[in-house]
Short mmCIF file of C-alpha atoms in Angstrom, two decimals:
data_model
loop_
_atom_site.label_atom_id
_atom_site.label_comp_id
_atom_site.label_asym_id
_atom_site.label_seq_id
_atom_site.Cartn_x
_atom_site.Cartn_y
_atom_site.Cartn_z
CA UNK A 1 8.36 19.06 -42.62
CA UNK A 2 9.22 16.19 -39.97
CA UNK A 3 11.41 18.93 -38.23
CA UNK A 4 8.81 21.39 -38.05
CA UNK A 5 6.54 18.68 -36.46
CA UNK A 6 9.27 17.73 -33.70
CA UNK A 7 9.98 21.32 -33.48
CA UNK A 8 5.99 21.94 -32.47
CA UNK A 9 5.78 18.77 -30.49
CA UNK A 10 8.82 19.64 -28.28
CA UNK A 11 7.53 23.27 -27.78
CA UNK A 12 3.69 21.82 -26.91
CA UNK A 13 5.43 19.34 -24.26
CA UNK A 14 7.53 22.49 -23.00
CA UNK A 15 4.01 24.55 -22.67
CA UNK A 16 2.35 21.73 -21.03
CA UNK A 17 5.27 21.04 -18.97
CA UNK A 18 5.12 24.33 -17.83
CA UNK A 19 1.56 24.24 -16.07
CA UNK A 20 2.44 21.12 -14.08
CA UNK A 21 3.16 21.70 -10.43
CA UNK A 22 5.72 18.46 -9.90
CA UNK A 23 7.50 19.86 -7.05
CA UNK A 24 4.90 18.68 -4.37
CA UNK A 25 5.33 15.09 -5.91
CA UNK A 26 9.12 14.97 -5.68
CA UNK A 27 8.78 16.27 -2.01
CA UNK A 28 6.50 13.76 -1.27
CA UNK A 29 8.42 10.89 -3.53
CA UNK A 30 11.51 11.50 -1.49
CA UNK A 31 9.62 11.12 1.67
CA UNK A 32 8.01 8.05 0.61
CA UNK A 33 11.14 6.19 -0.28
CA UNK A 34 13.44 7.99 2.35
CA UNK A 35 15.86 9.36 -0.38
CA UNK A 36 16.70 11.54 -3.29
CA UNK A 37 13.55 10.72 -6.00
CA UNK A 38 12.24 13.29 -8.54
CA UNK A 39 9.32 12.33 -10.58
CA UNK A 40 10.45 15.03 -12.41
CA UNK A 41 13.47 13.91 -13.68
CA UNK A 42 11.75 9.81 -14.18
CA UNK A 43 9.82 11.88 -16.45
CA UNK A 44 12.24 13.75 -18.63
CA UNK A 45 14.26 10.35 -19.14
CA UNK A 46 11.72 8.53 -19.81
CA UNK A 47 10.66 11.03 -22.56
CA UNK A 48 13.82 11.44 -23.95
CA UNK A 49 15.42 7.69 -24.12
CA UNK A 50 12.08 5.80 -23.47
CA UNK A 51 13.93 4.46 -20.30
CA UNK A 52 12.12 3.80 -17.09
CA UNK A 53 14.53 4.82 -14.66
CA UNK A 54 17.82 3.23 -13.35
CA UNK A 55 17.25 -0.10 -11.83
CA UNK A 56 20.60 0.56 -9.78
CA UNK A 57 19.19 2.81 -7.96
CA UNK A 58 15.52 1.58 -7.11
CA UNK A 59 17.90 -1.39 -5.52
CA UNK A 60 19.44 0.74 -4.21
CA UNK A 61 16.11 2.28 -2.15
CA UNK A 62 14.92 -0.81 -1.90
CA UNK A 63 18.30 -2.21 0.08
CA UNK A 64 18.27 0.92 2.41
CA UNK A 65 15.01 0.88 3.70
CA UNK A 66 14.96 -2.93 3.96
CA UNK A 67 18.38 -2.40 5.99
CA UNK A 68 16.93 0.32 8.28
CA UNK A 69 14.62 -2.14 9.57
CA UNK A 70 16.65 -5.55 9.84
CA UNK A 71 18.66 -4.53 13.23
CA UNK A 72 14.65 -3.24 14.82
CA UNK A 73 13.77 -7.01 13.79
CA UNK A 74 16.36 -9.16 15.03
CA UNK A 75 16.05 -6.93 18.44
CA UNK A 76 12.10 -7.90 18.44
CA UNK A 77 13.20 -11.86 16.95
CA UNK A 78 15.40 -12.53 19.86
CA UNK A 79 12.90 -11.16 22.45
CA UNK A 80 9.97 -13.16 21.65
CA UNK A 81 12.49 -15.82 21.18
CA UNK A 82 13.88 -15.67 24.54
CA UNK A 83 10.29 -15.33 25.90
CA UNK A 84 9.29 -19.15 24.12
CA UNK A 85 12.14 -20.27 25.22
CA UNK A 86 11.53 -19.30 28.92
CA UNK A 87 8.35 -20.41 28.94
CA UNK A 88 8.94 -23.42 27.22
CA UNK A 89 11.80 -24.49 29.91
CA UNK A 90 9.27 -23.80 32.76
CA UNK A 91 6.62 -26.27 31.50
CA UNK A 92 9.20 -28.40 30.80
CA UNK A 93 10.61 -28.81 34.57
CA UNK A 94 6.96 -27.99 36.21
CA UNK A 95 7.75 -31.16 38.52
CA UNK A 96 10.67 -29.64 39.70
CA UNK A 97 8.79 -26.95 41.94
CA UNK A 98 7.35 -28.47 44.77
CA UNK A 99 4.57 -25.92 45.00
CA UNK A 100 3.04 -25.92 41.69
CA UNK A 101 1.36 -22.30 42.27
CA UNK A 102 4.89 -21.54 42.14
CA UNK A 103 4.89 -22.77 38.90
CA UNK A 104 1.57 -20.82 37.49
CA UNK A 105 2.94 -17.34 38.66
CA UNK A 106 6.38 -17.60 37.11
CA UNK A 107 4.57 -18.57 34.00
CA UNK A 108 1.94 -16.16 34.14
CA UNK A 109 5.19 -13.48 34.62
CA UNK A 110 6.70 -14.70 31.19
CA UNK A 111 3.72 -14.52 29.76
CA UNK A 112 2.67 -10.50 30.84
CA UNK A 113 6.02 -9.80 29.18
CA UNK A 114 5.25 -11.99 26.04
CA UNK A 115 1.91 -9.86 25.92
CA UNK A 116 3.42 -6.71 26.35
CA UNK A 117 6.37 -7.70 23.68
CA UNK A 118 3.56 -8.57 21.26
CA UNK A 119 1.45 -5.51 21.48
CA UNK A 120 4.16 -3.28 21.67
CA UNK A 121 5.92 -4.72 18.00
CA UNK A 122 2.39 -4.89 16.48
CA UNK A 123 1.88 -1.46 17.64
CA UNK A 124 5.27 -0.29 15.73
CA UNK A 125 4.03 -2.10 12.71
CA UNK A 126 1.01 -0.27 12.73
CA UNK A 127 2.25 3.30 12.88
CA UNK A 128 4.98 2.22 10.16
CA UNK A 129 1.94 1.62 8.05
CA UNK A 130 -0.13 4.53 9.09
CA UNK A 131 2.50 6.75 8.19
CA UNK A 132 3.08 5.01 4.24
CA UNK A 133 -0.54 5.10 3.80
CA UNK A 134 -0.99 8.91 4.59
CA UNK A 135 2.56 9.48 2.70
CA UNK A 136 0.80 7.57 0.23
CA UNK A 137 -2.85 9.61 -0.03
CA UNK A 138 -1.02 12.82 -0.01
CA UNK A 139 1.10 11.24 -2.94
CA UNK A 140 -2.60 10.92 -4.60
CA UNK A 141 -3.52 13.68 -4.28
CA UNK A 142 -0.65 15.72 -5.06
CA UNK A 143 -0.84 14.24 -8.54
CA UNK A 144 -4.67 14.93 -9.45
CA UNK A 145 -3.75 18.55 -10.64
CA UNK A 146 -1.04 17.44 -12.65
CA UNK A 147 -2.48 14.33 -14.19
CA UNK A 148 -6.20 16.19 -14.66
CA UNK A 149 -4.03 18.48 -16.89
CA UNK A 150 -2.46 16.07 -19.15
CA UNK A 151 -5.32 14.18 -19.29
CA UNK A 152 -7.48 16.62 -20.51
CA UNK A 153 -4.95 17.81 -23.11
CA UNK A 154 -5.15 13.89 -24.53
CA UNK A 155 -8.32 14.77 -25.62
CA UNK A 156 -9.95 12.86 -22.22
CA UNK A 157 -12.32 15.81 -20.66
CA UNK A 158 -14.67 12.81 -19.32
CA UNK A 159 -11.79 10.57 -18.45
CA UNK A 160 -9.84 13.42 -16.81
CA UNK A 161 -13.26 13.88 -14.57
CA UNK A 162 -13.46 10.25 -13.99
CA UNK A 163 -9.62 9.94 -12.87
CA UNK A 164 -10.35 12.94 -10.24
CA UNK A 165 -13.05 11.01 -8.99
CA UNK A 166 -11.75 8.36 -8.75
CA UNK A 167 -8.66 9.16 -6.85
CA UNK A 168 -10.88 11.33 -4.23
CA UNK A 169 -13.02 7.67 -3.78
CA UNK A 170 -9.71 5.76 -3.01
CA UNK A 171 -8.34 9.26 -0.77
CA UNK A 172 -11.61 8.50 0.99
CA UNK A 173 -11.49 4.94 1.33
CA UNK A 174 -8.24 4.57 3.04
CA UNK A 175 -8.60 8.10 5.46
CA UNK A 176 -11.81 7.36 6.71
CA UNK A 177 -12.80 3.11 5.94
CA UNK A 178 -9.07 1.81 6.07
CA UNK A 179 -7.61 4.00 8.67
CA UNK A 180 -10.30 4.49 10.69
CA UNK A 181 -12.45 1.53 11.31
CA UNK A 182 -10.49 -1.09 9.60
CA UNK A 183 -6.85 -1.00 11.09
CA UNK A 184 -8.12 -0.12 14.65
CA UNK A 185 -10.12 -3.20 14.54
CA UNK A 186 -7.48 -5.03 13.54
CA UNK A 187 -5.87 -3.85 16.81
CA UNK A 188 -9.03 -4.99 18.45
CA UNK A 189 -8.56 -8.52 16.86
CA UNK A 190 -5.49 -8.35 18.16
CA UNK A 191 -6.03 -7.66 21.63
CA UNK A 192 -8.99 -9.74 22.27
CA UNK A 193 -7.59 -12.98 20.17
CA UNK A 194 -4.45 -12.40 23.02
CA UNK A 195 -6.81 -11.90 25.61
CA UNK A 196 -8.51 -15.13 24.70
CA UNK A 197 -4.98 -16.89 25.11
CA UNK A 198 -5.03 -15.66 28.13
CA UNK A 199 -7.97 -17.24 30.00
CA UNK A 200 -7.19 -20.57 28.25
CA UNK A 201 -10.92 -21.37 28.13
CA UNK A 202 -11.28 -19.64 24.57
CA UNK A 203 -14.06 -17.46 25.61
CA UNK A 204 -13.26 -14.86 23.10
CA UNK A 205 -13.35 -17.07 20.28
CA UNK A 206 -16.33 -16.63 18.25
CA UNK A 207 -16.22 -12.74 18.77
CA UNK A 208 -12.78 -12.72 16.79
CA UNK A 209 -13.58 -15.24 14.40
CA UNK A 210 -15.98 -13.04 13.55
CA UNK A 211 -14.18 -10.00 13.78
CA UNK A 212 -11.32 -11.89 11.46
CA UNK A 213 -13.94 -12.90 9.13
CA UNK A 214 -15.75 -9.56 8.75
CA UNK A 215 -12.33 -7.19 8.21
CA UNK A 216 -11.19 -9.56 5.20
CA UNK A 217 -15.15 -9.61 3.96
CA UNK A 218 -14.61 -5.47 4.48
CA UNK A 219 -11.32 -5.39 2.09
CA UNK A 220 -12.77 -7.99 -0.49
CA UNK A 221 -15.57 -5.62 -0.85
CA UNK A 222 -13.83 -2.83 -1.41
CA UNK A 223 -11.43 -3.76 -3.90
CA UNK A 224 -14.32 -5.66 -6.02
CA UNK A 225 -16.48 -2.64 -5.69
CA UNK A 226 -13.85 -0.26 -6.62
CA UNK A 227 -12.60 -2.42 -9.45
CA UNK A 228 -16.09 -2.77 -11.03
CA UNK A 229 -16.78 0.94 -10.94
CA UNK A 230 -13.85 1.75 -13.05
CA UNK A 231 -14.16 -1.26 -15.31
CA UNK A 232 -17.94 0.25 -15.91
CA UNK A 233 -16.40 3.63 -16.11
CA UNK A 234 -13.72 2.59 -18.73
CA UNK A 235 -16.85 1.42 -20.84
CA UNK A 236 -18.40 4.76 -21.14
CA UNK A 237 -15.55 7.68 -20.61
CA UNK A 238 -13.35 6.93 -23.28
CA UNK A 239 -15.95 6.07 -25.86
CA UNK A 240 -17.54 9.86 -24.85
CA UNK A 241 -14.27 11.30 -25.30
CA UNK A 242 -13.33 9.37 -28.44
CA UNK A 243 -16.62 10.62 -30.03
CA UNK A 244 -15.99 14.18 -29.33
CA UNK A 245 -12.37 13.90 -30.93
CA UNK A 246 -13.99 12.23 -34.26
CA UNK A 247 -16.59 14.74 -34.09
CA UNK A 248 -14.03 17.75 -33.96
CA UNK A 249 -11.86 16.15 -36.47
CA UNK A 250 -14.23 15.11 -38.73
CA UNK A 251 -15.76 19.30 -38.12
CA UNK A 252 -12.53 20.86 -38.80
CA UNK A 253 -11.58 18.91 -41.64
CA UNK A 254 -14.46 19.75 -43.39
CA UNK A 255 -13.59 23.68 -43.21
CA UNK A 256 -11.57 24.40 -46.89
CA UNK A 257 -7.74 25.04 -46.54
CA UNK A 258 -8.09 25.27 -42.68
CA UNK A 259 -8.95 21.44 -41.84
CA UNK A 260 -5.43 19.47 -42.72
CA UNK A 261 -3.48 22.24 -41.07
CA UNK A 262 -6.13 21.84 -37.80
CA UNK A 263 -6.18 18.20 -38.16
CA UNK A 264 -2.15 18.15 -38.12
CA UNK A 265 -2.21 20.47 -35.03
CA UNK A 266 -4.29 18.51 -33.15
CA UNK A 267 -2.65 14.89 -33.48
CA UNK A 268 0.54 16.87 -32.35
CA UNK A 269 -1.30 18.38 -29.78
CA UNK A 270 -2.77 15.22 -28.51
CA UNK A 271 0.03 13.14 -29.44
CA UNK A 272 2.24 15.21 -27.13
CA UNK A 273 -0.22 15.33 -24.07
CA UNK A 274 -0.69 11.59 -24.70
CA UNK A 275 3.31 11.18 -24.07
CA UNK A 276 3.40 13.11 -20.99
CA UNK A 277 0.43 11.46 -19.50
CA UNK A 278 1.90 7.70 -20.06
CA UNK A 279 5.41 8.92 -18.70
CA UNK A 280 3.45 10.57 -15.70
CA UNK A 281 1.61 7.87 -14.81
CA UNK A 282 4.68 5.09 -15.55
CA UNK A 283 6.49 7.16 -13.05
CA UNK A 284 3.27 7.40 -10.31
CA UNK A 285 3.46 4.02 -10.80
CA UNK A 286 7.07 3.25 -10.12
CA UNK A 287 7.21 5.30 -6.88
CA UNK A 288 4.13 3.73 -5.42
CA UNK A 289 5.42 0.17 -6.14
CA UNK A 290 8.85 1.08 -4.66
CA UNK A 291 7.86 2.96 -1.76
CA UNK A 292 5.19 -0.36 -1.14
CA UNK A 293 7.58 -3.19 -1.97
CA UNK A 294 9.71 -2.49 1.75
CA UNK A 295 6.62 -2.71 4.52
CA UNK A 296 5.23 -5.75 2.30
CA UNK A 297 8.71 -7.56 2.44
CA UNK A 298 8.46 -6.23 6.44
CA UNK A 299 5.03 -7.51 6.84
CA UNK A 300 5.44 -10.87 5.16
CA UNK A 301 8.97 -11.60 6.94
CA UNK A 302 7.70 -10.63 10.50
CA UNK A 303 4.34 -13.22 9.25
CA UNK A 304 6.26 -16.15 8.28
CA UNK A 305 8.30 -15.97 11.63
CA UNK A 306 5.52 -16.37 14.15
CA UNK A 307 4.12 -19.09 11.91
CA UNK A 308 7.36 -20.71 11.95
CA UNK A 309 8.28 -20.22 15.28
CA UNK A 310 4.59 -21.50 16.52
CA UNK A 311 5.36 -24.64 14.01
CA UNK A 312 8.65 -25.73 15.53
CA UNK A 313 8.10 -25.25 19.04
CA UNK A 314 4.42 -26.52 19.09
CA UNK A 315 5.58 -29.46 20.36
CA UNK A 316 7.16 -28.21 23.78
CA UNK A 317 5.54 -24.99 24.30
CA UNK A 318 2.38 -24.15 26.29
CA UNK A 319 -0.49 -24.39 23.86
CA UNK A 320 -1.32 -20.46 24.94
CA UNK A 321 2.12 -19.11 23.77
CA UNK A 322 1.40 -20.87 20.56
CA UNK A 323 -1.70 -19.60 20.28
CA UNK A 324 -0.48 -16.00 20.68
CA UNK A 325 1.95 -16.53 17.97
CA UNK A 326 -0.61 -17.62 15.53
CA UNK A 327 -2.78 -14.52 16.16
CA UNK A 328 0.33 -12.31 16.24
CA UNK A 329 0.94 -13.87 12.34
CA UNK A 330 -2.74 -13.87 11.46
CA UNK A 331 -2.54 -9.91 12.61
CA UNK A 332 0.69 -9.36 10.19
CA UNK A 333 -1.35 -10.71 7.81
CA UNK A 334 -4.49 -9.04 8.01
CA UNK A 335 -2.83 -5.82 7.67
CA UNK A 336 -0.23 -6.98 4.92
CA UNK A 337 -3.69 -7.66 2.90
CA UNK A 338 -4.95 -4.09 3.87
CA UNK A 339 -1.41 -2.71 2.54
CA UNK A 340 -2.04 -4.59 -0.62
CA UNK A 341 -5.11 -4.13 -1.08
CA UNK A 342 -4.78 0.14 -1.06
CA UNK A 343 -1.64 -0.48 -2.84
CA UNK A 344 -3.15 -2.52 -5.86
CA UNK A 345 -6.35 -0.16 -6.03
CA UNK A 346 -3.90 3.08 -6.87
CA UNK A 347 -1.90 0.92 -9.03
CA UNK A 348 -4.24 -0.14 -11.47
CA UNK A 349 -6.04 3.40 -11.22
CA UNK A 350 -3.47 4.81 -12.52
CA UNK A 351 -2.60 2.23 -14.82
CA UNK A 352 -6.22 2.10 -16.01
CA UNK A 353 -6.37 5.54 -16.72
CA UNK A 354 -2.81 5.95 -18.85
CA UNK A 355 -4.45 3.65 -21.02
CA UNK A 356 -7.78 4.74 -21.65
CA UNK A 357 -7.49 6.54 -24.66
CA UNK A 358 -4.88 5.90 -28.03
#
């Protein structure tokens, strides 16, 4: 009897198998992590042994894309370096030059180039993370097929509508609030909080204070709003879908000599769909975390180093390159918080959803 079961339960997970399109995810898997990833496969081991993967080889991804980045970084360290260091010898010896205007120019030289250096690494940064948050949506929304399938076959018609909806809110979020409005004014921060450093007379000031203030007020917002709507969601689907599997159950078994052998069906059924949904979602979940835990190591690197680098030469550098250097870390920041903030919004999502029901 217990082999007929597995027997059924193997061939269910086959059929089911069957209708999912995975190939689009392990295309877009191996372009997220820039290397050989199939969801597929995460799935079938995970299935089989209950493993989660091979933590040899998620190091692995995680060592080569940290790699690819550290000989960009060291290029862009000693630059700005040099640059503070330049500027910081010039104040130094501004007795030395007889003509002080002398002086001013060959500062205000260094400092174009400091500028320019700035911008031009925070613009790199930027498209790094434009491109993993589009990798990322498609990623999204390559899986609602897939995962509207499996979660439907668990017995969660409401939930599966929920989880579609709910994946096409955070889609919209980051193509058209994130990418749109809330990284370009970032840039703006950026440029005007630079621009303030400039003129030395902090005219700017209160404009990107209030710029700051309003972007982190923006992503706050979003993540609490997008949190409680699921939270209030994952009050009411599952309960509806819980009640109509009682209901059918409690129908079916009441049919003579037809409801035990219906009632068996279905937990295998279910039980099966309920397997390949948590393995689907454990592997979602793995790829997204890898593919995010490189640009947040990146991001929070690149941030400590113009706060340390402000910190340690505060002392003997002109109070504008100082300044620049706090803005350039407040502007890692800021976007290292929008990264996150995406990043934790499809994790629990997902998580959220494997969990709903059984």
């Amino acid at each position: 009897m217990a082999s007929l079961e597995d027997d059924t339960a193997t061939a269910i997970e086959e059929e089911i198998w069957e209708d999912l399109d995975l190939k689009s995810l392990d295309d877009l898997a191996e372009e997220l992590l820039d290397g050989p990833v199939s969801v597929s496969d995460m799935i079938r081991q995970m299935m089989e042994d209950g493993k989660l993967g091979d933590g040899g080889e998620w190091i692995r991804i995680i060592r080569g894309a940290l790699g690819s980045m550290v000989g960009v970084q060291k290029k862009n360290w000693t630059h700005i370096l040099l640059l503070v260091l330049a500027a910081s010898l010039l104040t130094g010896f501004t007795d030395v030059f007889q003509n002080r205007q002398i002086s001013e120019i060959s500062f205000y030289m260094i400092f174009v180039f400091f500028f320019v250096a700035l911008l031009k690494i925070f613009q790199g940064f930027s498209s790094q993370l434009e491109t993993t948050l589009s990798v990322s949506t498609q990623f999204m929304k390559a899986l609602l097929p897939s995962y509207h399938i499996v979660l439907t076959a668990s017995g969660g018609i409401t939930t599966a509508a929920v989880a579609c909806q709910m994946i096409l809110l955070l889609v919209f979020i980051e193509e058209h609030i994130l990418e749109k409005i809330l990284l370009p004014g970032i840039h703006i921060y950026l440029l005007m909080a630079l621009v303030n450093q400039l003129t030395g007379e902090q005219m700017l000031s209160r404009f990107t204070e209030l710029l700051q203030d309003v972007i982190q007020w923006a992503l706050k917002t979003i993540v609490g709003v997008v949190l409680g709507i699921q939270l209030l969601q994952r009050m009411v689907a599952p309960s509806v879908d819980s009640f109509r599997q009682t209901l059918l159950g409690k129908t079916a078994g009441a049919i003579p000599g037809l409801g035990n052998l219906f009632s068996g069906v279905t937990e295998v059924v279910i039980g099966s769909a309920v397997l390949l949904r948590n393995c689907l979602g454990a592997a979602v979940i793995i790829v997204l975390v890898l593919a995010a835990v490189p640009p947040v190591v990146r991001l929070g690197v690149n941030m400590g180093f113009y706060y340390l680098v402000s910190a340690v030469f505060q002392p003997v550098a002109d109070k504008r390159i100082i300044g620049c250097l706090h803005v350039m870390g407040e502007s890692m920041g800021m976007i290292l918080k929008l990264l996150v903030s995406l990043e934790i919004l499809f994790l629990l999502t997902i998580a959220m959803l494997a969990g709903t029901l059984r």
